[in-house]
Amino acid sequence: MDDERQLAHSLYDDVLAFLIGTLFIALGLAMLKAAGLGIGGTAGIAFLTNNATGLDFGSVFFVINVPFFIFAYLAFGPLYLLRSVIATALLSVETTLLPSLLTFGHIEPILGAAMGGLLIGMGMLSLIRHQAGIGGFATAAVYLQERYGWRAGKLLMAADLCVMAAAFLLLQPSQVALSVFAVICLNIVLAFYHKPGRYAGFARFERNRSAKAALVRSRRA
C-alpha cells in the first residue's frame, strides 16, 4: 500500500503531464499542417474540415469529441471524463494560439511526417498514463485494451487509416502517403510504450478497472 501511494501521480504530476502532453500534440499538429499533411483520428477529421471549410480547428476538434466524452463517462467514469475534457479544451486553446506564436519557414514533408507523428504519439502517451485522453478513437482503444486486452496502438492504426482514406478527397496522393507515415509513427509510440501492466504509475488504475470488469463478469455468470 505504501508503494502504491509513492507511485500514484500527484496533482502536480498530472498538471505537468497535461501541459507537456497537449503541447507535444499541438506542436506535432502544427508541424504536420506546415508540411501540408494530415493525421488520423478526430484530429484528422478536424484537419480535413478546417481545410474544406476554413472553420477553426480547435473549435471543430472539441465539438467532434463530444460523443466520445459521453463514451468516456460510461466506460471510465466521471473522473476520466473530467480529465479528458480538460485536456481536450487545453489542446483546443493551444492549437488556436500556437500559429501566432510559432511559424515554420520550411519543413521537409517526410521529416514533418515523422516528427509530427512521434510528437503526437508521445503527447497522447503522456495523457493516457495520467488517466486522460483527448477524446476520439484513443478513448475507445484504451477501453478495449483494458477490457479485452486488444492492443491500443493497433486499434488506433486501423481507425486512423480509415480517416486517411477520406483524405484523398482533399490531399494529393503523395501527401496522403506521408500522412499515413505520420499515423504509423504515432501508433508505433503507443504500440511500443503503452502495454498493459508496464507502467507502475498507472498500475492502480489498471487494477481498479480489472476488479470492476471481474465483478461485472461474475454478476453476468
PDB file of N, CA and C in Angstrom, residues 118-165:
ATOM      1  N   LEU A 118       5.479  11.364 -34.236  1.00  0.00           N
ATOM      2  CA  LEU A 118       6.123  10.959 -32.981  1.00  0.00           C
ATOM      3  C   LEU A 118       5.758  11.898 -31.838  1.00  0.00           C
ATOM      4  N   LEU A 119       5.720  13.199 -32.089  1.00  0.00           N
ATOM      5  CA  LEU A 119       5.360  14.160 -31.052  1.00  0.00           C
ATOM      6  C   LEU A 119       3.916  13.942 -30.579  1.00  0.00           C
ATOM      7  N   ILE A 120       3.016  13.726 -31.519  1.00  0.00           N
ATOM      8  CA  ILE A 120       1.623  13.485 -31.144  1.00  0.00           C
ATOM      9  C   ILE A 120       1.504  12.193 -30.348  1.00  0.00           C
ATOM     10  N   GLY A 121       2.235  11.159 -30.778  1.00  0.00           N
ATOM     11  CA  GLY A 121       2.202   9.888 -30.053  1.00  0.00           C
ATOM     12  C   GLY A 121       2.701  10.027 -28.634  1.00  0.00           C
ATOM     13  N   MET A 122       3.809  10.755 -28.432  1.00  0.00           N
ATOM     14  CA  MET A 122       4.345  10.950 -27.086  1.00  0.00           C
ATOM     15  C   MET A 122       3.399  11.787 -26.238  1.00  0.00           C
ATOM     16  N   GLY A 123       2.757  12.773 -26.852  1.00  0.00           N
ATOM     17  CA  GLY A 123       1.787  13.577 -26.116  1.00  0.00           C
ATOM     18  C   GLY A 123       0.590  12.763 -25.673  1.00  0.00           C
ATOM     19  N   MET A 124       0.085  11.924 -26.563  1.00  0.00           N
ATOM     20  CA  MET A 124      -1.043  11.061 -26.213  1.00  0.00           C
ATOM     21  C   MET A 124      -0.649  10.075 -25.127  1.00  0.00           C
ATOM     22  N   LEU A 125       0.573   9.543 -25.213  1.00  0.00           N
ATOM     23  CA  LEU A 125       1.055   8.603 -24.208  1.00  0.00           C
ATOM     24  C   LEU A 125       1.105   9.265 -22.830  1.00  0.00           C
ATOM     25  N   SER A 126       1.567  10.504 -22.787  1.00  0.00           N
ATOM     26  CA  SER A 126       1.621  11.241 -21.525  1.00  0.00           C
ATOM     27  C   SER A 126       0.237  11.372 -20.910  1.00  0.00           C
ATOM     28  N   LEU A 127      -0.768  11.679 -21.719  1.00  0.00           N
ATOM     29  CA  LEU A 127      -2.123  11.852 -21.210  1.00  0.00           C
ATOM     30  C   LEU A 127      -2.726  10.521 -20.779  1.00  0.00           C
ATOM     31  N   ILE A 128      -2.530   9.480 -21.572  1.00  0.00           N
ATOM     32  CA  ILE A 128      -3.079   8.169 -21.255  1.00  0.00           C
ATOM     33  C   ILE A 128      -2.545   7.669 -19.923  1.00  0.00           C
ATOM     34  N   ARG A 129      -1.253   7.883 -19.681  1.00  0.00           N
ATOM     35  CA  ARG A 129      -0.646   7.404 -18.441  1.00  0.00           C
ATOM     36  C   ARG A 129      -1.069   8.222 -17.221  1.00  0.00           C
ATOM     37  N   HIS A 130      -1.742   9.312 -17.470  1.00  0.00           N
ATOM     38  CA  HIS A 130      -2.279  10.108 -16.360  1.00  0.00           C
ATOM     39  C   HIS A 130      -3.806  10.098 -16.393  1.00  0.00           C
ATOM     40  N   GLN A 131      -4.359   8.972 -16.890  1.00  0.00           N
ATOM     41  CA  GLN A 131      -5.791   8.705 -16.848  1.00  0.00           C
ATOM     42  C   GLN A 131      -6.596   9.787 -17.549  1.00  0.00           C
ATOM     43  N   ALA A 132      -6.141  10.181 -18.718  1.00  0.00           N
ATOM     44  CA  ALA A 132      -6.838  11.178 -19.514  1.00  0.00           C
ATOM     45  C   ALA A 132      -6.621  10.870 -20.988  1.00  0.00           C
ATOM     46  N   GLY A 133      -7.322  11.579 -21.816  1.00  0.00           N
ATOM     47  CA  GLY A 133      -7.157  11.428 -23.251  1.00  0.00           C
ATOM     48  C   GLY A 133      -7.632  12.698 -23.916  1.00  0.00           C
ATOM     49  N   ILE A 134      -7.614  12.721 -25.229  1.00  0.00           N
ATOM     50  CA  ILE A 134      -8.137  13.856 -25.967  1.00  0.00           C
ATOM     51  C   ILE A 134      -9.357  13.408 -26.766  1.00  0.00           C
ATOM     52  N   GLY A 135     -10.129  12.524 -26.111  1.00  0.00           N
ATOM     53  CA  GLY A 135     -11.337  12.039 -26.766  1.00  0.00           C
ATOM     54  C   GLY A 135     -11.012  11.163 -27.959  1.00  0.00           C
ATOM     55  N   GLY A 136     -11.953  11.081 -28.869  1.00  0.00           N
ATOM     56  CA  GLY A 136     -11.715  10.392 -30.115  1.00  0.00           C
ATOM     57  C   GLY A 136     -11.491   8.898 -29.983  1.00  0.00           C
ATOM     58  N   PHE A 137     -10.858   8.340 -31.020  1.00  0.00           N
ATOM     59  CA  PHE A 137     -10.662   6.904 -31.095  1.00  0.00           C
ATOM     60  C   PHE A 137      -9.764   6.387 -29.970  1.00  0.00           C
ATOM     61  N   ALA A 138      -8.878   7.245 -29.453  1.00  0.00           N
ATOM     62  CA  ALA A 138      -7.965   6.801 -28.402  1.00  0.00           C
ATOM     63  C   ALA A 138      -8.721   6.346 -27.163  1.00  0.00           C
ATOM     64  N   THR A 139      -9.812   7.034 -26.833  1.00  0.00           N
ATOM     65  CA  THR A 139     -10.616   6.662 -25.670  1.00  0.00           C
ATOM     66  C   THR A 139     -11.184   5.257 -25.837  1.00  0.00           C
ATOM     67  N   ALA A 140     -11.739   4.983 -27.018  1.00  0.00           N
ATOM     68  CA  ALA A 140     -12.292   3.658 -27.277  1.00  0.00           C
ATOM     69  C   ALA A 140     -11.198   2.598 -27.309  1.00  0.00           C
ATOM     70  N   ALA A 141     -10.036   2.940 -27.885  1.00  0.00           N
ATOM     71  CA  ALA A 141      -8.937   1.977 -27.982  1.00  0.00           C
ATOM     72  C   ALA A 141      -8.397   1.604 -26.604  1.00  0.00           C
ATOM     73  N   VAL A 142      -8.253   2.605 -25.724  1.00  0.00           N
ATOM     74  CA  VAL A 142      -7.778   2.327 -24.363  1.00  0.00           C
ATOM     75  C   VAL A 142      -8.776   1.440 -23.627  1.00  0.00           C
ATOM     76  N   TYR A 143     -10.066   1.706 -23.802  1.00  0.00           N
ATOM     77  CA  TYR A 143     -11.085   0.881 -23.148  1.00  0.00           C
ATOM     78  C   TYR A 143     -11.007  -0.564 -23.635  1.00  0.00           C
ATOM     79  N   LEU A 144     -10.890  -0.753 -24.947  1.00  0.00           N
ATOM     80  CA  LEU A 144     -10.835  -2.106 -25.498  1.00  0.00           C
ATOM     81  C   LEU A 144      -9.570  -2.835 -25.051  1.00  0.00           C
ATOM     82  N   GLN A 145      -8.469  -2.106 -24.892  1.00  0.00           N
ATOM     83  CA  GLN A 145      -7.260  -2.750 -24.391  1.00  0.00           C
ATOM     84  C   GLN A 145      -7.435  -3.176 -22.939  1.00  0.00           C
ATOM     85  N   GLU A 146      -8.011  -2.291 -22.123  1.00  0.00           N
ATOM     86  CA  GLU A 146      -8.195  -2.617 -20.708  1.00  0.00           C
ATOM     87  C   GLU A 146      -9.246  -3.710 -20.518  1.00  0.00           C
ATOM     88  N   ARG A 147     -10.274  -3.698 -21.356  1.00  0.00           N
ATOM     89  CA  ARG A 147     -11.395  -4.639 -21.186  1.00  0.00           C
ATOM     90  C   ARG A 147     -11.128  -6.003 -21.809  1.00  0.00           C
ATOM     91  N   TYR A 148     -10.516  -5.995 -23.017  1.00  0.00           N
ATOM     92  CA  TYR A 148     -10.352  -7.247 -23.752  1.00  0.00           C
ATOM     93  C   TYR A 148      -8.898  -7.603 -24.052  1.00  0.00           C
ATOM     94  N   GLY A 149      -7.973  -6.708 -23.729  1.00  0.00           N
ATOM     95  CA  GLY A 149      -6.569  -6.985 -23.992  1.00  0.00           C
ATOM     96  C   GLY A 149      -6.133  -6.698 -25.409  1.00  0.00           C
ATOM     97  N   TRP A 150      -6.989  -6.045 -26.210  1.00  0.00           N
ATOM     98  CA  TRP A 150      -6.626  -5.706 -27.576  1.00  0.00           C
ATOM     99  C   TRP A 150      -5.615  -4.557 -27.542  1.00  0.00           C
ATOM    100  N   ARG A 151      -4.611  -4.591 -28.399  1.00  0.00           N
ATOM    101  CA  ARG A 151      -3.554  -3.590 -28.378  1.00  0.00           C
ATOM    102  C   ARG A 151      -4.070  -2.243 -28.885  1.00  0.00           C
ATOM    103  N   ALA A 152      -3.948  -1.221 -28.046  1.00  0.00           N
ATOM    104  CA  ALA A 152      -4.471   0.101 -28.383  1.00  0.00           C
ATOM    105  C   ALA A 152      -3.802   0.659 -29.638  1.00  0.00           C
ATOM    106  N   GLY A 153      -2.487   0.472 -29.756  1.00  0.00           N
ATOM    107  CA  GLY A 153      -1.776   1.000 -30.905  1.00  0.00           C
ATOM    108  C   GLY A 153      -2.288   0.444 -32.226  1.00  0.00           C
ATOM    109  N   LYS A 154      -2.547  -0.858 -32.260  1.00  0.00           N
ATOM    110  CA  LYS A 154      -3.040  -1.483 -33.493  1.00  0.00           C
ATOM    111  C   LYS A 154      -4.465  -1.039 -33.808  1.00  0.00           C
ATOM    112  N   LEU A 155      -5.301  -0.912 -32.777  1.00  0.00           N
ATOM    113  CA  LEU A 155      -6.670  -0.448 -32.983  1.00  0.00           C
ATOM    114  C   LEU A 155      -6.685   0.969 -33.545  1.00  0.00           C
ATOM    115  N   LEU A 156      -5.847   1.829 -32.974  1.00  0.00           N
ATOM    116  CA  LEU A 156      -5.784   3.207 -33.436  1.00  0.00           C
ATOM    117  C   LEU A 156      -5.266   3.287 -34.871  1.00  0.00           C
ATOM    118  N   MET A 157      -4.308   2.433 -35.198  1.00  0.00           N
ATOM    119  CA  MET A 157      -3.777   2.455 -36.552  1.00  0.00           C
ATOM    120  C   MET A 157      -4.869   2.101 -37.560  1.00  0.00           C
ATOM    121  N   ALA A 158      -5.696   1.114 -37.248  1.00  0.00           N
ATOM    122  CA  ALA A 158      -6.775   0.728 -38.157  1.00  0.00           C
ATOM    123  C   ALA A 158      -7.776   1.867 -38.330  1.00  0.00           C
ATOM    124  N   ALA A 159      -8.158   2.506 -37.212  1.00  0.00           N
ATOM    125  CA  ALA A 159      -9.110   3.612 -37.288  1.00  0.00           C
ATOM    126  C   ALA A 159      -8.514   4.803 -38.034  1.00  0.00           C
ATOM    127  N   ASP A 160      -7.237   5.082 -37.775  1.00  0.00           N
ATOM    128  CA  ASP A 160      -6.591   6.225 -38.415  1.00  0.00           C
ATOM    129  C   ASP A 160      -6.460   6.034 -39.922  1.00  0.00           C
ATOM    130  N   LEU A 161      -6.210   4.822 -40.346  1.00  0.00           N
ATOM    131  CA  LEU A 161      -6.091   4.561 -41.777  1.00  0.00           C
ATOM    132  C   LEU A 161      -7.425   4.783 -42.491  1.00  0.00           C
ATOM    133  N   CYS A 162      -8.522   4.534 -41.785  1.00  0.00           N
ATOM    134  CA  CYS A 162      -9.848   4.818 -42.364  1.00  0.00           C
ATOM    135  C   CYS A 162     -10.019   6.319 -42.594  1.00  0.00           C
ATOM    136  N   VAL A 163      -9.564   7.117 -41.625  1.00  0.00           N
ATOM    137  CA  VAL A 163      -9.630   8.567 -41.793  1.00  0.00           C
ATOM    138  C   VAL A 163      -8.732   9.004 -42.937  1.00  0.00           C
ATOM    139  N   MET A 164      -7.576   8.395 -43.052  1.00  0.00           N
ATOM    140  CA  MET A 164      -6.655   8.734 -44.125  1.00  0.00           C
ATOM    141  C   MET A 164      -7.262   8.449 -45.498  1.00  0.00           C
ATOM    142  N   ALA A 165      -8.098   7.436 -45.573  1.00  0.00           N
ATOM    143  CA  ALA A 165      -8.745   7.127 -46.851  1.00  0.00           C
ATOM    144  C   ALA A 165      -9.602   8.314 -47.311  1.00  0.00           C
TER     145      ALA A 165
END
